Amino acid sequence: MIGLQIGKTVFRAPESERPEAPEEIILSTRNLSFWYGEKQALDGISMEIPVRQVTAIIGPSGCGKSTYLRCFNRMNELIPGSNLDGSVEYRGRDINDGRVDPVSIRRQIGMVFQKPNPFPKSIYDNIVFGAKVNGMSADMDELVETSLRKAALWDEVKNDLKQSGLALSGGQQQRLCIARALAVEPEVILMDEPCSALDPIATTRIEDLIRTLRETYTIVIVTHNMQQAARVSDKTAFFTVGESGGGELVEFDETHRLFTTPSDPRTEAYITGRFG
Amino acid sequence: MITLGETGTRFHTIYRRVVGRGFATATLTATLLGVVMLAVLMFDVFRDGAHEVDGDFLTSYPSRFPEKSGLRSALLGTAWMLGLTAAMAFPIGVGAAIYMEEYAPNNWLTRVIQINIANLAGVPSVVYGLLGLGVFVRAMELGRSVLAGSMTMSLLILPLIIVASREAIRAVPDSLREASLALGASRWQMVSRTVLPSAMPGILTGTILALSRAIGETAPLITIGALTYIAFDPQGPMDLFTVLPIQIFNWVSLPQKEFHSLAAGGIVVLLVVLLLSNSVAILIRNRFERRRY
């Protein structure tokens, strides 16, 4: 059923129109494994994420896709007892190198979370938070406007910027969180199931936004929803739970190819709804 | 057609309703019991003491003549002690709470410290008085000063402030910490700009309760040797002092009936001081709550 619907989806960038030049890689992992205490969450994942494209990560619950995403901005290291093996590289540099400051990584690699989490402050203060903590000396009013415009929220909130971010609807809150992430001018935006707490209309707006942002930013999105991956992404990775109990990468390919002619039977089984 | 089922269902419905109402009544009684007792006590004290409270009562020093006696020095002593205690206990207590919630590694040493602090909240106040006498008054040679008294009082209320602040900090959702860090905030920026503003109302509530306790405590101050008869104003932290509860206790212990009514007047003043200082703290807290929407 799901496979059928995906079959009908019009893919935005057919292979023939794409230049075949080698892609510029911005993020990569080599043999990345991760443990929460004794429990393995990721098992030897090697993957290269191209610049200014949308890369989707799909897979069943517990396959480690969120954990994988959070390795890119070192959010996992906040969890006590967690352990990482292998390497994560951002523009060829190992981000887990002792000399790398996680704060500088997070400034360049922003994140949008599963549940909208605006600060209990005004819309304005939500946007300028990142600029302030990073000591950016931008014109704050202008920063607020451009960030909200980029996140397609400006027209809805321009008259009440002093209003609490929590007073917005769920979809607006999530766009506020995206605007807040954009305000620190990152290169990459990690999105951890950004629409899972939203209704279909709000979801559509976020998806439209992702397609626009793709021109300027590299986006890595984790999603439960296969149609969403098919709609918004250029490349898709399929994860599953391996024998170790940790997530494994099964297949990583151009989105249209992964959904129409998957090379691994497990991918095919998942996208046609036979498991997961 | 909806059937209610077999026999007994109707009885069960009534039974549940009765139990439900009974429980509500029981909780209401529990609430009223406390409130009524307090009201009776207040009424009694006000009837005995309200007529004593006037300008002279507040501005006169204690005297052996009841009609000339006042609680000027005790009132000033309480104000000094409260101010110094708040200035010391609040930053130390909140600092300790921040460390334990945001920075401390989760190991056995941290857990031992946490359990001990929780237990310290239950140590009798006279024990703190003995500690203050040994450490602040004698070893540090601060004498029977208002500073030594405030330091003793700070020790007494620190566990209360720490425990309340930790609860308030823990109640800040992790999603806000993650949002802050993901935007490139350092740990300190996350704590100061995200966690503390959200936790501040709870921290202040705990501090208010702790300071209210400090206002009423007598035993530790008597232990460190706060005087009962002071006929001058405390001018600085190193001066001798007394506080309202000690003055009240002193009056109650005298045989003349006139002094007993002065004691009731002192209690009225103590209650007013307590309510005033609490309302200031509540105003500050409300400002924080408005700021976080």
XYZ file of C-alpha atoms in Angstrom:
569
model
C 0.000 0.000 0.000
C 2.634 2.412 1.075
C 4.886 1.222 -1.721
C 2.130 2.010 -4.196
C 1.729 5.552 -2.939
C 5.405 6.128 -3.053
C 5.436 4.789 -6.576
C 3.096 7.628 -7.540
C 5.125 10.332 -5.876
C 6.707 12.642 -8.390
C 10.352 12.872 -7.542
C 11.606 16.375 -7.647
C 14.993 15.705 -9.136
C 15.090 12.879 -11.638
C 18.468 11.317 -12.089
C 18.891 12.486 -15.676
C 18.735 16.181 -14.756
C 21.366 15.850 -12.095
C 24.962 16.581 -12.953
C 26.977 13.432 -12.532
C 29.944 15.322 -11.081
C 31.218 13.828 -7.807
C 29.264 15.222 -4.882
C 30.931 17.413 -2.336
C 30.789 15.612 1.008
C 30.132 17.679 4.120
C 29.510 15.078 6.810
C 30.688 11.525 7.008
C 30.939 8.715 9.476
C 33.350 5.849 9.334
C 32.544 2.621 11.094
C 30.532 4.517 13.700
C 29.289 2.485 16.652
C 27.517 3.847 19.688
C 26.488 2.480 23.059
C 24.202 3.690 25.819
C 25.909 1.933 28.696
C 25.794 -1.765 27.778
C 23.164 -1.336 25.115
C 24.470 -0.944 21.596
C 22.590 1.654 19.552
C 24.662 1.859 16.383
C 26.801 -0.794 14.758
C 29.540 0.224 12.330
C 27.826 2.840 10.208
C 29.776 4.361 7.331
C 27.993 6.981 5.306
C 28.762 10.171 3.388
C 26.341 13.065 3.372
C 26.492 15.428 0.380
C 26.428 19.196 0.764
C 23.253 21.221 0.049
C 21.013 18.238 -0.354
C 18.353 16.715 1.812
C 19.386 13.358 3.202
C 16.657 11.336 4.869
C 17.173 8.537 7.351
C 14.350 6.045 7.655
C 13.930 2.775 9.497
C 11.900 1.003 12.153
C 11.728 2.194 15.774
C 14.862 1.537 17.757
C 17.112 1.335 14.710
C 19.275 4.166 16.017
C 18.401 6.818 13.459
C 17.984 9.574 16.031
C 21.141 8.459 17.823
C 22.986 8.619 14.533
C 21.730 12.125 13.855
C 22.771 13.313 17.300
C 26.334 12.117 16.709
C 26.788 14.929 14.203
C 26.485 17.721 16.762
C 27.789 15.745 19.738
C 24.461 15.868 21.536
C 24.849 12.256 22.602
C 27.841 12.945 24.780
C 25.500 14.653 27.253
C 24.046 11.269 28.101
C 26.000 9.720 30.980
C 27.557 6.352 30.229
C 27.382 6.698 26.463
C 30.244 5.536 24.298
C 31.302 6.164 20.737
C 33.644 4.264 18.460
C 34.672 5.121 14.914
C 34.762 8.621 13.506
C 32.423 11.448 12.599
C 33.871 13.993 10.213
C 32.660 17.454 9.349
C 34.420 18.818 6.279
C 37.148 16.229 6.746
C 37.797 17.006 10.381
C 37.080 14.558 13.186
C 34.588 16.369 15.424
C 35.314 14.103 18.370
C 38.946 15.148 18.368
C 39.840 16.397 21.834
C 40.785 19.815 20.478
C 37.402 20.426 18.862
C 35.009 22.488 20.960
C 31.496 21.010 20.792
C 30.113 24.539 21.050
C 31.701 25.552 17.737
C 30.401 22.374 16.100
C 26.857 23.065 17.258
C 27.022 26.566 15.890
C 27.712 25.244 12.426
C 25.472 22.217 12.687
C 22.062 23.279 13.968
C 19.297 21.014 15.153
C 15.507 20.887 15.140
C 13.954 18.464 17.593
C 11.064 16.052 17.473
C 8.889 18.077 19.806
C 8.870 21.830 19.224
C 10.885 23.283 22.106
C 10.763 27.069 21.973
C 12.174 28.820 25.016
C 9.571 30.263 27.377
C 10.506 33.695 26.050
C 9.142 36.017 23.374
C 9.358 35.111 19.695
C 11.973 37.837 19.314
C 14.105 36.541 22.182
C 13.857 32.993 20.863
C 15.413 34.075 17.576
C 18.189 36.233 19.021
C 19.179 33.687 21.691
C 21.717 31.925 19.483
C 23.174 35.172 18.169
C 23.585 36.468 21.697
C 25.251 33.402 23.170
C 27.599 33.300 20.218
C 28.461 36.982 20.556
C 27.299 37.793 17.038
C 27.106 41.524 16.437
C 24.317 41.540 13.896
C 21.427 43.980 13.733
C 19.059 41.970 15.898
C 15.827 43.367 14.414
C 17.018 42.478 10.959
C 18.174 39.044 12.081
C 14.737 38.340 13.544
C 12.994 39.369 10.349
C 15.251 37.469 7.947
C 15.246 34.334 10.082
C 11.472 34.341 10.403
C 11.108 34.985 6.685
C 13.397 32.073 5.843
C 11.271 29.869 8.081
C 8.059 31.154 6.424
C 6.715 32.432 9.728
C 7.244 36.190 9.400
C 3.830 37.085 7.966
C 2.043 35.247 10.746
C 3.924 36.751 13.680
C 5.386 40.064 12.510
C 2.894 42.032 14.604
C 3.456 40.190 17.856
C 7.129 39.511 18.156
C 6.887 40.245 21.881
C 4.398 37.447 22.328
C 5.537 34.233 23.980
C 6.841 31.554 21.650
C 4.710 29.100 23.608
C 1.522 30.900 22.575
C 1.982 29.769 18.960
C 0.407 26.647 17.480
C 2.506 23.465 17.293
C 3.365 23.972 13.626
C 4.264 27.608 14.200
C 6.393 26.628 17.189
C 8.308 24.176 15.041
C 8.879 26.831 12.378
C 10.016 29.165 15.147
C 12.517 26.506 16.193
C 13.718 26.262 12.595
C 14.012 30.056 12.393
C 15.933 30.029 15.665
C 18.326 27.424 14.259
C 18.777 29.439 11.039
C 19.552 32.622 12.976
C 23.008 31.383 13.979
C 23.769 30.847 10.272
C 24.653 27.168 10.370
C 25.797 25.159 7.395
C 23.937 22.007 8.280
C 20.537 21.505 9.894
C 19.776 18.214 11.592
C 16.072 17.465 11.898
C 14.921 14.745 14.254
C 11.410 13.770 13.132
C 10.432 17.430 12.955
C 6.830 16.719 11.942
C 5.944 13.804 14.170
C 4.076 16.028 16.628
C 2.292 18.053 13.928
C -0.961 17.791 12.012
C -0.940 17.151 8.219
C -1.301 20.820 7.236
C 1.542 21.944 9.499
C 3.565 18.999 8.172
C 3.050 20.148 4.584
C 4.277 23.629 5.469
C 7.425 22.254 7.104
C 8.051 20.018 4.096
C 7.698 22.980 1.728
C 10.114 24.842 3.935
C 12.651 22.001 3.827
C 12.554 22.073 0.033
C 13.286 25.819 0.060
C 16.047 25.567 2.639
C 17.773 22.924 0.557
C 19.069 25.660 -1.766
C 21.244 27.084 1.012
C 21.654 24.433 3.673
C 22.573 20.808 4.026
C 19.699 19.017 5.721
C 19.727 15.631 7.371
C 16.263 14.527 8.403
C 15.212 11.525 10.429
C 11.664 10.472 9.749
C 9.203 7.728 10.573
C 7.217 8.608 7.566
C 8.396 7.065 4.316
C 6.239 9.274 2.131
C 7.848 12.250 3.772
C 11.303 10.928 2.991
C 10.203 10.378 -0.608
C 8.710 13.869 -0.832
C 11.531 15.933 0.587
C 14.817 14.121 0.246
C 17.454 13.708 -2.430
C 19.101 10.720 -0.826
C 17.718 8.225 1.650
C 19.412 5.898 4.073
C 17.596 2.874 5.413
C 18.591 1.665 8.871
C 17.501 -1.473 10.621
C 18.225 -3.250 13.872
C 21.161 -5.574 13.356
C 22.119 -8.784 15.129
C 24.113 -6.862 17.739
C 20.954 -5.040 18.730
C 22.427 -1.819 17.373
C 21.283 0.014 14.265
C 22.874 -0.886 10.952
C 22.886 0.859 7.628
C 21.202 -1.391 5.078
C 21.112 0.804 2.037
C 21.956 4.379 1.114
C 21.039 5.668 -2.294
C 19.286 8.323 -4.335
C 15.790 8.542 -2.883
C 13.932 7.611 -6.073
C 16.177 4.630 -6.642
C 15.864 3.406 -3.053
C 12.082 3.575 -3.197
C 11.610 2.166 -6.699
C 14.412 -0.328 -7.142
C 15.899 -1.122 -3.727
C 18.886 -3.384 -3.970
C 18.428 -5.046 -0.576
C 15.430 -7.304 0.083
C 15.122 -5.854 3.619
C 14.660 -2.370 2.196
C 12.019 -3.622 -0.155
C 10.215 -5.426 2.639
C 10.219 -2.270 4.752
C 9.057 0.160 2.097
C 6.302 -2.134 0.921
C 5.060 -2.316 4.491
C 5.907 -5.933 5.163
C 7.775 -5.152 8.378
C 8.528 -2.308 10.713
C -31.115 -0.471 25.363
C -28.364 -0.246 27.906
C -28.553 -2.665 30.795
C -26.704 -1.935 33.972
C -25.739 -5.567 34.375
C -26.287 -7.983 37.176
C -27.513 -7.373 40.722
C -25.145 -5.484 42.941
C -24.219 -2.927 40.300
C -26.628 -0.371 41.714
C -25.316 -0.949 45.206
C -21.785 -0.604 43.889
C -22.586 2.718 42.224
C -24.022 4.121 45.449
C -21.128 2.747 47.459
C -18.608 4.435 45.195
C -20.458 7.718 45.377
C -20.534 7.592 49.185
C -16.839 6.773 49.402
C -16.033 9.577 46.981
C -17.990 12.157 48.981
C -16.598 10.835 52.244
C -13.054 11.263 51.033
C -13.707 14.797 49.826
C -15.193 15.649 53.238
C -12.217 14.135 55.043
C -9.723 16.210 53.051
C -11.834 19.326 53.601
C -11.813 18.662 57.359
C -8.048 18.254 57.302
C -7.691 21.601 55.535
C -10.093 23.388 57.872
C -8.484 21.936 60.987
C -5.187 23.627 60.201
C -6.761 26.901 59.114
C -9.134 27.104 62.106
C -6.401 26.363 64.633
C -4.235 29.059 63.101
C -7.121 31.525 63.096
C -7.874 30.866 66.783
C -4.221 31.323 67.654
C -3.973 34.555 65.679
C -7.171 35.877 67.230
C -5.884 35.095 70.721
C -2.531 36.738 70.118
C -4.028 39.816 68.499
C -6.547 40.234 71.320
C -3.742 40.122 73.872
C -1.091 42.034 72.003
C -2.447 44.275 69.274
C -3.053 47.159 71.680
C 0.629 47.068 72.671
C 1.833 47.700 69.143
C 2.327 51.401 68.608
C 5.130 53.780 67.685
C 6.677 53.679 71.150
C 6.653 49.902 71.248
C 8.607 49.757 67.993
C 11.088 52.521 68.809
C 11.854 51.893 72.495
C 14.586 49.691 73.858
C 13.679 46.937 76.301
C 13.318 48.074 79.880
C 12.527 46.625 83.222
C 9.425 48.810 83.302
C 6.804 47.193 81.082
C 5.192 50.501 80.062
C 8.510 51.874 78.771
C 9.614 48.636 77.147
C 9.873 48.153 73.395
C 11.510 45.900 70.856
C 13.526 48.346 68.763
C 16.810 46.470 69.145
C 15.187 43.082 68.551
C 13.458 44.309 65.398
C 16.694 45.759 64.031
C 18.553 42.600 65.032
C 16.056 40.450 63.134
C 16.355 42.705 60.091
C 20.161 42.495 60.186
C 20.159 38.768 60.673
C 17.613 38.167 57.929
C 19.500 40.331 55.434
C 22.888 38.773 56.143
C 21.462 35.248 56.165
C 19.741 35.754 52.815
C 22.896 37.309 51.336
C 24.972 34.292 52.372
C 22.577 31.363 52.122
C 20.917 32.206 48.780
C 24.022 32.296 46.542
C 25.684 29.368 48.303
C 22.527 27.271 48.314
C 21.627 27.946 44.680
C 25.255 27.441 43.676
C 25.370 24.045 45.356
C 22.079 23.072 43.743
C 23.328 24.098 40.288
C 26.491 22.088 40.772
C 24.651 18.977 41.860
C 22.037 19.126 39.106
C 24.043 20.435 36.160
C 27.693 19.612 36.672
C 28.290 16.840 39.220
C 29.245 13.446 37.802
C 26.798 10.721 38.705
C 28.990 8.688 41.055
C 28.799 7.374 44.591
C 30.456 10.454 46.098
C 27.825 12.733 44.590
C 25.074 10.469 45.876
C 26.577 10.420 49.365
C 26.702 14.220 49.366
C 23.124 14.476 48.122
C 21.757 12.115 50.761
C 23.671 13.917 53.472
C 22.342 17.309 52.480
C 18.801 15.978 52.532
C 19.456 14.577 56.015
C 20.961 17.849 57.235
C 17.566 19.458 56.686
C 16.308 17.359 59.579
C 19.079 18.065 62.110
C 17.743 19.851 65.230
C 18.512 23.550 65.164
C 20.259 23.513 68.546
C 22.940 21.330 66.986
C 23.631 24.074 64.464
C 23.821 26.478 67.393
C 26.551 24.389 69.007
C 28.399 24.225 65.710
C 28.141 27.998 65.328
C 29.367 28.499 68.866
C 32.387 26.274 68.313
C 33.332 27.414 64.806
C 32.139 30.973 64.260
C 32.035 32.447 67.764
C 35.153 30.773 69.199
C 37.425 29.376 66.466
C 36.892 32.226 64.016
C 36.624 34.696 66.891
C 33.600 36.475 65.495
C 32.189 36.756 69.001
C 28.499 36.874 69.733
C 28.000 39.099 66.704
C 25.090 39.294 64.314
C 27.503 37.954 61.669
C 28.172 34.802 63.675
C 24.426 34.443 64.219
C 23.679 34.873 60.518
C 26.344 32.360 59.537
C 24.841 29.841 61.948
C 21.394 30.552 60.572
C 22.702 30.199 57.013
C 24.015 26.729 57.827
C 20.631 25.876 59.255
C 18.649 26.880 56.181
C 21.178 25.916 53.489
C 19.896 22.336 53.195
C 16.359 23.650 52.748
C 17.410 26.050 49.994
C 19.558 23.418 48.288
C 16.852 20.768 48.289
C 14.182 23.194 47.013
C 16.496 24.644 44.347
C 17.489 21.209 43.126
C 13.847 20.262 42.718
C 13.194 23.482 40.798
C 16.219 22.963 38.536
C 15.316 19.350 37.908
C 11.826 20.411 36.853
C 13.233 22.388 33.897
C 12.634 20.118 30.893
C 15.709 18.656 29.189
C 14.291 19.757 25.861
C 15.142 23.352 26.830
C 18.696 22.387 27.773
C 19.083 20.621 24.427
C 17.618 23.577 22.546
C 20.092 25.854 24.250
C 23.146 23.669 23.609
C 22.113 22.950 20.024
C 22.241 26.693 19.348
C 25.866 26.811 20.411
C 25.415 27.876 24.025
C 28.159 26.858 26.404
C 27.237 24.996 29.536
C 27.374 28.155 31.612
C 25.208 30.025 29.088
C 22.722 27.186 29.101
C 22.508 27.300 32.892
C 22.376 31.072 33.250
C 20.105 31.897 30.313
C 17.827 28.893 30.076
C 17.798 26.799 33.234
C 17.954 29.452 35.959
C 15.281 31.785 34.564
C 12.909 28.836 34.312
C 13.797 27.484 37.752
C 13.861 30.835 39.546
C 10.234 30.932 40.760
C 10.685 27.530 42.396
C 14.063 28.492 43.850
C 12.581 31.670 45.323
C 9.656 29.795 46.834
C 12.097 27.505 48.612
C 14.170 30.466 49.770
C 11.084 32.231 51.138
C 10.162 29.184 53.195
C 13.725 28.799 54.445
C 13.993 32.451 55.486
C 10.627 32.238 57.232
C 12.099 29.458 59.291
C 15.158 31.589 60.055
C 12.995 34.452 61.339
C 11.385 32.247 63.941
C 14.377 30.217 65.093
C 15.538 30.900 68.654
C 17.510 27.924 69.881
C 20.665 28.269 67.746
C 20.945 31.982 68.532
C 20.585 31.448 72.263
C 23.225 28.736 71.980
C 25.740 31.030 70.331
C 24.986 33.628 73.004
C 22.769 36.236 71.435
C 21.782 38.545 74.288
C 18.315 39.103 75.638
C 18.855 42.659 76.745
C 20.243 45.055 74.182
C 19.831 48.765 74.715
C 21.524 49.990 71.547
C 21.088 49.583 67.797
C 23.233 47.030 65.995
C 25.272 49.186 63.576
C 27.228 46.558 61.698
C 27.769 42.840 61.260
C 30.172 42.632 64.205
C 27.768 44.096 66.779
C 26.049 42.209 69.553
C 22.416 41.579 68.807
C 19.157 40.021 69.767
C 16.194 39.003 67.647
C 12.413 39.139 68.020
C 11.808 35.546 69.122
C 14.439 35.854 71.847
C 12.904 39.094 73.092
C 9.461 37.501 73.083
C 10.727 34.452 74.926
C 12.376 36.707 77.477
C 9.167 38.630 78.131
C 7.105 35.461 78.433
C 9.508 34.119 81.058
C 9.126 37.176 83.299
C 6.585 36.918 86.156
C 4.729 40.231 85.638
C 1.519 40.000 83.645
C 2.265 43.230 81.745
C 5.274 41.625 80.134
C 3.103 38.776 78.879
C 0.984 41.187 76.950
C 4.174 42.776 75.584
C 5.152 39.290 74.397
C 1.849 39.019 72.531
C 2.591 42.402 70.962
C 6.015 41.100 69.952
C 4.416 38.101 68.283
C 2.171 40.423 66.294
C 5.244 42.358 65.126
C 7.070 39.113 64.288
C 4.146 37.924 62.194
C 3.967 41.238 60.358
C 7.722 41.124 59.635
C 7.323 37.578 58.363
C 4.429 38.493 56.084
C 6.195 41.600 54.807
C 9.422 39.804 53.944
C 7.466 36.997 52.311
C 5.427 39.366 50.202
C 8.565 41.098 48.960
C 9.961 37.718 47.948
C 6.670 36.772 46.317
C 6.692 40.020 44.330
C 10.176 39.206 43.056
C 9.069 35.706 42.196
C 6.050 36.960 40.281
C 8.276 39.206 38.223
C 10.279 36.166 37.172
C 7.129 34.248 36.381
C 5.845 37.050 34.190
C 9.110 37.205 32.372
C 8.964 33.554 31.453
C 5.285 33.882 30.392
